[in-house]
Amino acid sequence: MSLINKRIGIIENIFVVILVYLLSTRYKNKYDELLIFTLGGIVLLRYYIDKEKLRINQSGKKIFFLLIIWTFCLSFSFINILNQYNKFGYYVILYRNLLIGGILLFIISLYLRLGNYINKKRIIILINLFSIYSVFKGLLFISENGVLRRGSIWGNPNYYSMIVGLFIIISYISLLYEKNKVLKTLYFILNMLQIFCLISIGQSRNVFFSLIAVYILGMLLFLIIEKKVKLFSKKTLGLLTIIFIILISINYLEINLRVFNVGVEEVVDDPRMLIWKKALIEENFNILHGKGFAYYTMNNFKDKVGVSIAALHNDYLEIFVTQGIFSLISYLLFFIFSFFIVLKKLFRERDICSFITLMIILYFGGIGMFDNPLYQKRVFQFLFLFLGLTLSSEIFYSDKLKCDRE
């Protein structure tokens, strides 16, 4: 490797660290797009100087085909809404975020060449380190407002719940993989503090129960990989016992904790039911191309409790109603196909990055059933970043490529 190429590689790695820092500590940043474009330019320059040709295998072609179809449907629905209003609206920001902050970031992540100084494992360590900031913000809020007070940090309580939920997954998987007892203890403390902030401030039931599913599935998958499946029932019983003790304590102390306030009545009376009914039944929409990208940001309506609704609180319904059936199918197939590629890699290599990516896909899909993480910039950016880092070695091949992508 030439000296110029080495220097470009170092600069590339520095920009990756800056990007990870911003994703982990900032709700939004005006330099986001500039940073992504710059990183993309560095990657292109490196491949041009190195004259390396990466070939895409069959799995990669399918991934790119589905991504292109979804991007086309996404853009078509954006043009549709633009023609309807012909003026700037929040939908423009959401579209730009998805296109540049999501899809472009995913493509760039596929082509990143991580070296000895910054590799996937160290990126995960950095995210865990930077995630302390979200805990600090949470504890600061608690010190000023009290425990179990739902509040807005980084936009709104739901967003804070989603992003902290991501950090919880990353610290949890890091805890499972870590062998060093001291670091394992630190990961455990970090994980508990993150959960405390989620329950106390964010209080999202959707995120909380999605995390419980991720914890149980993650534990089962880890034990399967480690060939210790017999321990699953014991560990799951321990986890459920802890949750049960917490529930009993909350009931005994008569604490009205929102994340546990779930029952048949709450589900039936949930405003989301009326929102979904309104979108699917009461209003007409074209099943092929939908109403237009992020239609409800320009057509807010009040739910039964008087809250202004600018999205349908369900990613799949939101895509179907606003972007059309083809967009929904390509979106689902893209993530389903990616999921199985990552799963196959995980069983083959047992690497932590694949494990985290798998759990983030499940988490994103889970919270997408009752909310719109697709419109939450940092949430989908972490998904696309990990997906790109993990899929890179699975869809490209090159006789010349000998760099460590791990």
Short mmCIF file of C-alpha atoms in Angstrom, two decimals:
data_model
loop_
_atom_site.label_atom_id
_atom_site.label_comp_id
_atom_site.label_asym_id
_atom_site.label_seq_id
_atom_site.Cartn_x
_atom_site.Cartn_y
_atom_site.Cartn_z
CA MET A 1 0.00 0.00 0.00
CA SER A 2 1.37 3.44 -1.00
CA LEU A 3 2.12 6.20 1.51
CA ILE A 4 -0.67 8.35 0.01
CA ASN A 5 -3.15 5.53 0.39
CA LYS A 6 -2.12 5.00 4.02
CA ARG A 7 -2.65 8.67 4.78
CA ILE A 8 -6.05 8.62 3.07
CA GLY A 9 -6.92 5.56 5.15
CA ILE A 10 -5.97 7.38 8.37
CA ILE A 11 -8.09 10.41 7.39
CA GLU A 12 -10.98 8.07 6.52
CA ASN A 13 -10.76 6.43 9.95
CA ILE A 14 -10.68 9.83 11.68
CA PHE A 15 -13.88 10.85 9.89
CA VAL A 16 -15.49 7.55 10.93
CA VAL A 17 -14.71 8.35 14.59
CA ILE A 18 -16.19 11.86 14.20
CA LEU A 19 -19.31 10.38 12.60
CA VAL A 20 -19.75 7.83 15.41
CA TYR A 21 -19.28 10.61 17.97
CA LEU A 22 -22.01 12.76 16.38
CA LEU A 23 -24.42 9.83 16.04
CA SER A 24 -23.94 8.94 19.70
CA THR A 25 -24.06 12.39 21.30
CA ARG A 26 -26.09 14.74 19.10
CA TYR A 27 -29.82 14.79 18.33
CA LYS A 28 -29.00 16.53 15.06
CA ASN A 29 -26.08 18.45 13.63
CA LYS A 30 -25.79 20.86 10.72
CA TYR A 31 -22.51 19.25 9.64
CA ASP A 32 -24.01 15.75 9.27
CA GLU A 33 -24.51 15.82 5.53
CA LEU A 34 -21.18 17.54 4.88
CA LEU A 35 -19.43 14.86 6.93
CA ILE A 36 -21.14 12.02 5.05
CA PHE A 37 -20.36 13.56 1.64
CA THR A 38 -16.74 14.15 2.69
CA LEU A 39 -16.40 10.57 3.90
CA GLY A 40 -17.89 9.37 0.61
CA GLY A 41 -15.39 11.49 -1.34
CA ILE A 42 -12.48 10.06 0.68
CA VAL A 43 -13.67 6.50 -0.02
CA LEU A 44 -13.95 7.22 -3.76
CA LEU A 45 -10.49 8.82 -3.83
CA ARG A 46 -8.94 5.84 -2.05
CA TYR A 47 -10.46 3.33 -4.45
CA TYR A 48 -9.39 5.47 -7.44
CA ILE A 49 -5.77 5.69 -6.25
CA ASP A 50 -5.65 2.05 -5.22
CA LYS A 51 -7.33 1.02 -8.52
CA GLU A 52 -9.09 -1.73 -6.62
CA LYS A 53 -12.10 -3.32 -8.27
CA LEU A 54 -14.62 -4.88 -5.95
CA ARG A 55 -16.96 -7.38 -7.52
CA ILE A 56 -20.47 -7.89 -6.19
CA ASN A 57 -21.71 -11.43 -5.60
CA GLN A 58 -25.29 -12.62 -6.13
CA SER A 59 -26.37 -11.70 -2.61
CA GLY A 60 -24.99 -8.21 -3.11
CA LYS A 61 -26.84 -7.79 -6.39
CA LYS A 62 -30.12 -8.71 -4.70
CA ILE A 63 -29.42 -6.28 -1.85
CA PHE A 64 -28.65 -3.43 -4.25
CA PHE A 65 -31.64 -4.26 -6.46
CA LEU A 66 -34.05 -4.08 -3.51
CA LEU A 67 -32.40 -0.89 -2.25
CA ILE A 68 -32.72 0.74 -5.68
CA ILE A 69 -36.40 -0.23 -5.94
CA TRP A 70 -37.16 1.16 -2.49
CA THR A 71 -35.18 4.36 -3.20
CA PHE A 72 -37.07 4.81 -6.47
CA CYS A 73 -40.46 4.35 -4.75
CA LEU A 74 -39.35 6.67 -1.95
CA SER A 75 -38.29 9.35 -4.43
CA PHE A 76 -41.43 8.94 -6.55
CA SER A 77 -43.63 9.45 -3.48
CA PHE A 78 -41.52 12.50 -2.56
CA ILE A 79 -42.08 14.02 -6.02
CA ASN A 80 -45.77 13.21 -5.59
CA ILE A 81 -46.07 15.19 -2.35
CA LEU A 82 -43.87 17.95 -3.76
CA ASN A 83 -46.25 18.36 -6.71
CA GLN A 84 -49.19 18.56 -4.33
CA TYR A 85 -47.82 21.40 -2.21
CA ASN A 86 -44.93 22.89 -4.20
CA LYS A 87 -43.45 24.38 -1.05
CA PHE A 88 -40.95 23.52 1.65
CA GLY A 89 -42.25 21.32 4.43
CA TYR A 90 -40.92 18.96 7.08
CA TYR A 91 -41.28 16.14 4.54
CA VAL A 92 -38.29 17.63 2.66
CA ILE A 93 -36.09 17.27 5.74
CA LEU A 94 -37.29 13.70 6.35
CA TYR A 95 -36.61 12.73 2.74
CA ARG A 96 -33.14 14.27 2.79
CA ASN A 97 -32.38 12.56 6.09
CA LEU A 98 -33.37 9.15 4.73
CA LEU A 99 -31.62 9.59 1.40
CA ILE A 100 -28.33 11.04 2.67
CA GLY A 101 -28.24 10.11 6.34
CA GLY A 102 -29.58 6.61 5.73
CA ILE A 103 -29.20 5.14 2.25
CA LEU A 104 -26.02 7.02 1.28
CA LEU A 105 -24.47 6.27 4.69
CA PHE A 106 -25.26 2.58 4.17
CA ILE A 107 -23.52 2.55 0.76
CA ILE A 108 -20.47 4.39 2.13
CA SER A 109 -20.31 2.00 5.11
CA LEU A 110 -20.15 -0.91 2.67
CA TYR A 111 -17.01 0.54 1.10
CA LEU A 112 -15.23 1.64 4.28
CA ARG A 113 -11.81 0.14 4.82
CA LEU A 114 -11.22 -0.09 8.53
CA GLY A 115 -7.63 -0.58 9.61
CA ASN A 116 -5.72 -1.68 12.68
CA TYR A 117 -6.44 1.52 14.61
CA ILE A 118 -10.18 1.75 13.97
CA ASN A 119 -11.92 -1.56 13.39
CA LYS A 120 -15.46 -2.80 14.03
CA LYS A 121 -14.77 -3.87 17.60
CA ARG A 122 -13.26 -0.50 18.46
CA ILE A 123 -16.19 1.31 16.87
CA ILE A 124 -18.47 -0.65 19.21
CA ILE A 125 -16.26 0.30 22.18
CA LEU A 126 -16.43 3.96 21.10
CA ILE A 127 -20.23 3.83 20.87
CA ASN A 128 -20.40 2.38 24.38
CA LEU A 129 -18.07 5.12 25.59
CA PHE A 130 -19.94 7.93 23.83
CA SER A 131 -23.30 6.56 25.02
CA ILE A 132 -22.34 7.63 28.54
CA TYR A 133 -23.36 11.12 27.37
CA SER A 134 -27.01 10.01 27.02
CA VAL A 135 -26.87 8.57 30.55
CA PHE A 136 -25.32 11.81 31.82
CA LYS A 137 -28.11 13.84 30.19
CA GLY A 138 -30.66 11.49 31.71
CA LEU A 139 -29.22 11.63 35.23
CA LEU A 140 -28.97 15.43 34.97
CA PHE A 141 -32.66 15.57 34.03
CA ILE A 142 -33.54 13.28 36.96
CA SER A 143 -31.54 15.42 39.41
CA GLU A 144 -33.49 18.51 38.29
CA ASN A 145 -36.97 16.99 37.87
CA GLY A 146 -37.06 13.88 40.03
CA VAL A 147 -37.22 10.14 39.35
CA LEU A 148 -39.92 8.65 37.11
CA ARG A 149 -40.74 11.97 35.44
CA ARG A 150 -41.27 11.61 31.70
CA GLY A 151 -39.47 14.37 29.87
CA SER A 152 -38.06 15.62 26.59
CA ILE A 153 -34.37 15.03 26.00
CA TRP A 154 -33.07 15.14 22.43
CA GLY A 155 -36.39 16.08 20.89
CA ASN A 156 -39.06 14.07 22.74
CA PRO A 157 -39.43 11.15 25.20
CA ASN A 158 -40.06 8.59 22.46
CA TYR A 159 -36.91 9.54 20.57
CA TYR A 160 -34.84 9.43 23.76
CA SER A 161 -36.29 5.97 24.46
CA MET A 162 -35.41 4.74 20.96
CA ILE A 163 -31.82 5.97 20.96
CA VAL A 164 -31.15 4.78 24.54
CA GLY A 165 -32.73 1.46 23.53
CA LEU A 166 -30.09 1.16 20.81
CA PHE A 167 -27.33 1.85 23.31
CA ILE A 168 -28.85 -0.74 25.67
CA ILE A 169 -28.63 -3.38 22.93
CA ILE A 170 -25.01 -2.51 22.13
CA SER A 171 -23.90 -2.56 25.79
CA TYR A 172 -25.88 -5.77 26.41
CA ILE A 173 -24.23 -7.65 23.52
CA SER A 174 -20.85 -6.22 24.57
CA LEU A 175 -21.54 -7.61 28.05
CA LEU A 176 -22.28 -11.07 26.62
CA TYR A 177 -19.09 -11.12 24.52
CA GLU A 178 -16.70 -9.53 27.02
CA LYS A 179 -14.31 -11.94 28.78
CA ASN A 180 -12.50 -9.46 31.01
CA LYS A 181 -14.28 -9.36 34.40
CA VAL A 182 -13.58 -5.67 35.02
CA LEU A 183 -14.89 -4.60 31.61
CA LYS A 184 -17.82 -6.99 31.97
CA THR A 185 -18.74 -5.27 35.26
CA LEU A 186 -18.46 -1.83 33.64
CA TYR A 187 -20.71 -2.91 30.75
CA PHE A 188 -23.24 -4.25 33.27
CA ILE A 189 -23.27 -0.94 35.19
CA LEU A 190 -23.63 1.02 31.94
CA ASN A 191 -26.47 -1.25 30.81
CA MET A 192 -28.35 -0.87 34.11
CA LEU A 193 -27.96 2.94 34.06
CA GLN A 194 -29.27 3.05 30.49
CA ILE A 195 -32.30 0.93 31.44
CA PHE A 196 -32.92 3.18 34.46
CA CYS A 197 -32.90 6.30 32.25
CA LEU A 198 -35.19 4.63 29.73
CA ILE A 199 -37.76 3.61 32.36
CA SER A 200 -37.54 6.88 34.32
CA ILE A 201 -37.47 9.47 31.50
CA GLY A 202 -38.35 7.98 28.12
CA GLN A 203 -41.00 5.58 29.46
CA SER A 204 -41.80 4.16 26.01
CA ARG A 205 -43.74 0.90 26.41
CA ASN A 206 -43.06 0.04 22.79
CA VAL A 207 -39.29 0.33 23.23
CA PHE A 208 -39.32 -1.40 26.62
CA PHE A 209 -41.14 -4.53 25.47
CA SER A 210 -39.13 -4.66 22.23
CA LEU A 211 -36.00 -4.66 24.39
CA ILE A 212 -37.32 -7.53 26.52
CA ALA A 213 -37.81 -9.53 23.32
CA VAL A 214 -34.29 -8.61 22.17
CA TYR A 215 -32.83 -9.61 25.56
CA ILE A 216 -34.46 -13.05 25.49
CA LEU A 217 -33.80 -13.73 21.78
CA GLY A 218 -30.27 -12.37 22.11
CA MET A 219 -29.54 -14.60 25.08
CA LEU A 220 -30.94 -17.65 23.26
CA LEU A 221 -28.92 -16.91 20.12
CA PHE A 222 -25.73 -16.31 22.10
CA LEU A 223 -26.12 -19.60 23.98
CA ILE A 224 -26.78 -21.43 20.69
CA ILE A 225 -23.59 -19.96 19.23
CA GLU A 226 -21.67 -20.87 22.37
CA LYS A 227 -23.34 -24.32 22.39
CA LYS A 228 -24.79 -23.76 25.86
CA VAL A 229 -28.51 -23.98 25.04
CA LYS A 230 -29.22 -25.92 28.24
CA LEU A 231 -28.55 -22.72 30.20
CA PHE A 232 -31.27 -20.81 28.33
CA SER A 233 -34.19 -21.82 30.55
CA LYS A 234 -32.18 -21.00 33.69
CA LYS A 235 -31.06 -17.57 32.44
CA THR A 236 -34.49 -16.72 31.01
CA LEU A 237 -36.12 -17.70 34.29
CA GLY A 238 -33.65 -15.42 36.09
CA LEU A 239 -34.48 -12.51 33.76
CA LEU A 240 -38.24 -13.03 34.12
CA THR A 241 -37.86 -13.31 37.91
CA ILE A 242 -36.12 -9.92 38.00
CA ILE A 243 -38.91 -8.38 35.91
CA PHE A 244 -41.54 -10.00 38.16
CA ILE A 245 -39.87 -8.63 41.31
CA ILE A 246 -39.79 -5.15 39.76
CA LEU A 247 -43.51 -5.41 38.89
CA ILE A 248 -44.42 -6.54 42.42
CA SER A 249 -42.32 -3.73 43.93
CA ILE A 250 -43.97 -1.13 41.70
CA ASN A 251 -47.43 -2.43 42.61
CA TYR A 252 -46.58 -2.53 46.33
CA LEU A 253 -45.17 1.00 46.32
CA GLU A 254 -48.14 2.15 44.19
CA ILE A 255 -45.89 3.68 41.57
CA ASN A 256 -47.71 4.57 38.34
CA LEU A 257 -44.97 3.58 35.91
CA ARG A 258 -45.97 4.12 32.30
CA VAL A 259 -43.86 1.33 30.75
CA PHE A 260 -45.75 -1.28 32.80
CA ASN A 261 -49.17 0.28 32.31
CA VAL A 262 -50.27 -2.23 29.69
CA GLY A 263 -53.50 -4.20 29.58
CA VAL A 264 -56.39 -5.15 27.31
CA GLU A 265 -58.18 -1.88 28.01
CA GLU A 266 -55.09 0.19 27.24
CA VAL A 267 -54.56 -1.65 23.95
CA VAL A 268 -58.20 -1.34 22.84
CA ASP A 269 -58.37 2.35 23.78
CA ASP A 270 -54.94 3.21 22.37
CA PRO A 271 -55.26 6.26 20.07
CA ARG A 272 -53.14 4.39 17.52
CA MET A 273 -56.11 2.15 16.72
CA LEU A 274 -58.17 5.13 15.57
CA ILE A 275 -55.18 6.56 13.70
CA TRP A 276 -54.69 3.32 11.76
CA LYS A 277 -58.42 3.04 11.10
CA LYS A 278 -58.50 6.59 9.77
CA ALA A 279 -55.53 5.98 7.46
CA LEU A 280 -56.62 2.59 6.12
CA ILE A 281 -60.41 2.75 6.05
CA GLU A 282 -61.74 6.27 6.41
CA GLU A 283 -59.45 7.94 3.87
CA ASN A 284 -58.82 6.97 0.26
CA PHE A 285 -55.29 6.42 -1.04
CA ASN A 286 -53.67 4.96 -4.13
CA ILE A 287 -52.39 1.51 -3.21
CA LEU A 288 -49.64 1.67 -5.87
CA HIS A 289 -47.92 4.97 -5.06
CA GLY A 290 -49.64 6.12 -1.87
CA LYS A 291 -50.62 9.61 -0.77
CA GLY A 292 -47.11 11.02 -1.02
CA PHE A 293 -44.00 10.78 1.15
CA ALA A 294 -44.62 11.79 4.79
CA TYR A 295 -48.10 12.97 3.77
CA TYR A 296 -49.31 13.57 7.31
CA THR A 297 -46.56 16.08 8.07
CA MET A 298 -48.54 18.37 5.75
CA ASN A 299 -51.96 17.08 6.83
CA ASN A 300 -51.89 16.88 10.61
CA PHE A 301 -54.97 15.64 12.38
CA LYS A 302 -55.97 15.31 16.02
CA ASP A 303 -56.29 11.93 17.70
CA LYS A 304 -58.97 11.22 20.31
CA VAL A 305 -56.90 12.74 23.12
CA GLY A 306 -56.18 15.90 21.15
CA VAL A 307 -52.59 15.17 20.15
CA SER A 308 -51.50 16.40 16.71
CA ILE A 309 -50.56 13.46 14.50
CA ALA A 310 -47.96 13.91 11.75
CA ALA A 311 -47.21 10.20 11.20
CA LEU A 312 -49.11 6.93 11.60
CA HIS A 313 -47.09 5.45 14.49
CA ASN A 314 -46.38 2.35 12.44
CA ASP A 315 -43.54 2.25 9.92
CA TYR A 316 -45.14 -0.43 7.76
CA LEU A 317 -48.51 1.30 7.59
CA GLU A 318 -46.80 4.66 7.06
CA ILE A 319 -44.84 3.32 4.07
CA PHE A 320 -47.88 1.52 2.64
CA VAL A 321 -50.22 4.53 2.88
CA THR A 322 -47.75 7.26 1.89
CA GLN A 323 -45.36 5.44 -0.49
CA GLY A 324 -47.40 2.54 -1.85
CA ILE A 325 -47.33 -1.25 -1.87
CA PHE A 326 -44.17 -1.64 -3.98
CA SER A 327 -42.21 0.56 -1.60
CA LEU A 328 -43.38 -1.51 1.37
CA ILE A 329 -42.53 -4.83 -0.32
CA SER A 330 -39.03 -3.70 -1.38
CA TYR A 331 -38.40 -2.20 2.09
CA LEU A 332 -39.41 -5.41 3.87
CA LEU A 333 -37.52 -7.69 1.48
CA PHE A 334 -34.37 -5.55 1.80
CA PHE A 335 -34.27 -5.98 5.57
CA ILE A 336 -35.45 -9.60 5.59
CA PHE A 337 -32.82 -10.60 3.04
CA SER A 338 -30.14 -8.60 4.90
CA PHE A 339 -31.22 -10.26 8.17
CA PHE A 340 -30.59 -13.77 6.85
CA ILE A 341 -27.23 -12.82 5.33
CA VAL A 342 -26.13 -11.37 8.68
CA LEU A 343 -27.49 -14.42 10.53
CA LYS A 344 -25.50 -16.74 8.26
CA LYS A 345 -22.36 -14.69 8.87
CA LEU A 346 -22.95 -14.74 12.62
CA PHE A 347 -23.08 -18.53 12.78
CA ARG A 348 -19.98 -18.75 10.63
CA GLU A 349 -17.79 -16.10 12.30
CA ARG A 350 -19.49 -15.55 15.69
CA ASP A 351 -18.49 -11.88 15.57
CA ILE A 352 -19.96 -9.22 17.81
CA CYS A 353 -20.72 -6.76 14.98
CA SER A 354 -22.99 -9.27 13.22
CA PHE A 355 -24.73 -10.04 16.52
CA ILE A 356 -25.41 -6.36 17.24
CA THR A 357 -26.61 -5.77 13.67
CA LEU A 358 -29.02 -8.69 13.95
CA MET A 359 -30.46 -7.42 17.23
CA ILE A 360 -30.77 -3.86 15.90
CA ILE A 361 -32.74 -5.13 12.88
CA LEU A 362 -35.12 -7.00 15.22
CA TYR A 363 -35.37 -3.97 17.52
CA PHE A 364 -36.00 -1.56 14.64
CA GLY A 365 -38.66 -3.88 13.23
CA GLY A 366 -40.27 -4.27 16.65
CA ILE A 367 -40.57 -0.59 17.56
CA GLY A 368 -41.66 0.11 13.97
CA MET A 369 -44.93 -1.70 14.73
CA PHE A 370 -46.10 1.06 17.09
CA ASP A 371 -43.94 4.05 16.20
CA ASN A 372 -41.96 5.59 13.33
CA PRO A 373 -38.22 4.98 13.88
CA LEU A 374 -37.88 5.41 10.11
CA TYR A 375 -38.36 9.15 10.69
CA GLN A 376 -35.94 9.31 13.65
CA LYS A 377 -32.62 10.21 12.08
CA ARG A 378 -30.08 8.84 14.56
CA VAL A 379 -32.05 5.62 15.05
CA PHE A 380 -32.09 4.60 11.38
CA GLN A 381 -28.53 5.90 10.92
CA PHE A 382 -27.22 3.40 13.47
CA LEU A 383 -29.17 0.67 11.70
CA PHE A 384 -27.72 1.51 8.28
CA LEU A 385 -24.20 2.02 9.66
CA PHE A 386 -24.07 -1.41 11.32
CA LEU A 387 -25.78 -3.03 8.36
CA GLY A 388 -23.17 -1.60 5.98
CA LEU A 389 -20.22 -2.58 8.18
CA THR A 390 -21.53 -6.13 8.54
CA LEU A 391 -22.64 -6.77 4.95
CA SER A 392 -19.46 -5.39 3.38
CA SER A 393 -17.49 -8.62 3.54
CA GLU A 394 -20.57 -10.64 2.55
CA ILE A 395 -21.46 -8.98 -0.76
CA PHE A 396 -18.06 -7.87 -2.12
CA TYR A 397 -15.08 -9.92 -3.16
CA SER A 398 -11.71 -8.93 -4.56
CA ASP A 399 -8.50 -10.84 -5.19
CA LYS A 400 -6.55 -7.76 -4.17
CA LEU A 401 -8.41 -7.02 -0.96
CA LYS A 402 -6.40 -8.20 2.05
CA CYS A 403 -7.34 -5.52 4.52
CA ASP A 404 -8.79 -6.39 7.87
CA ARG A 405 -12.46 -5.47 7.78
CA GLU A 406 -13.04 -6.70 11.25
#
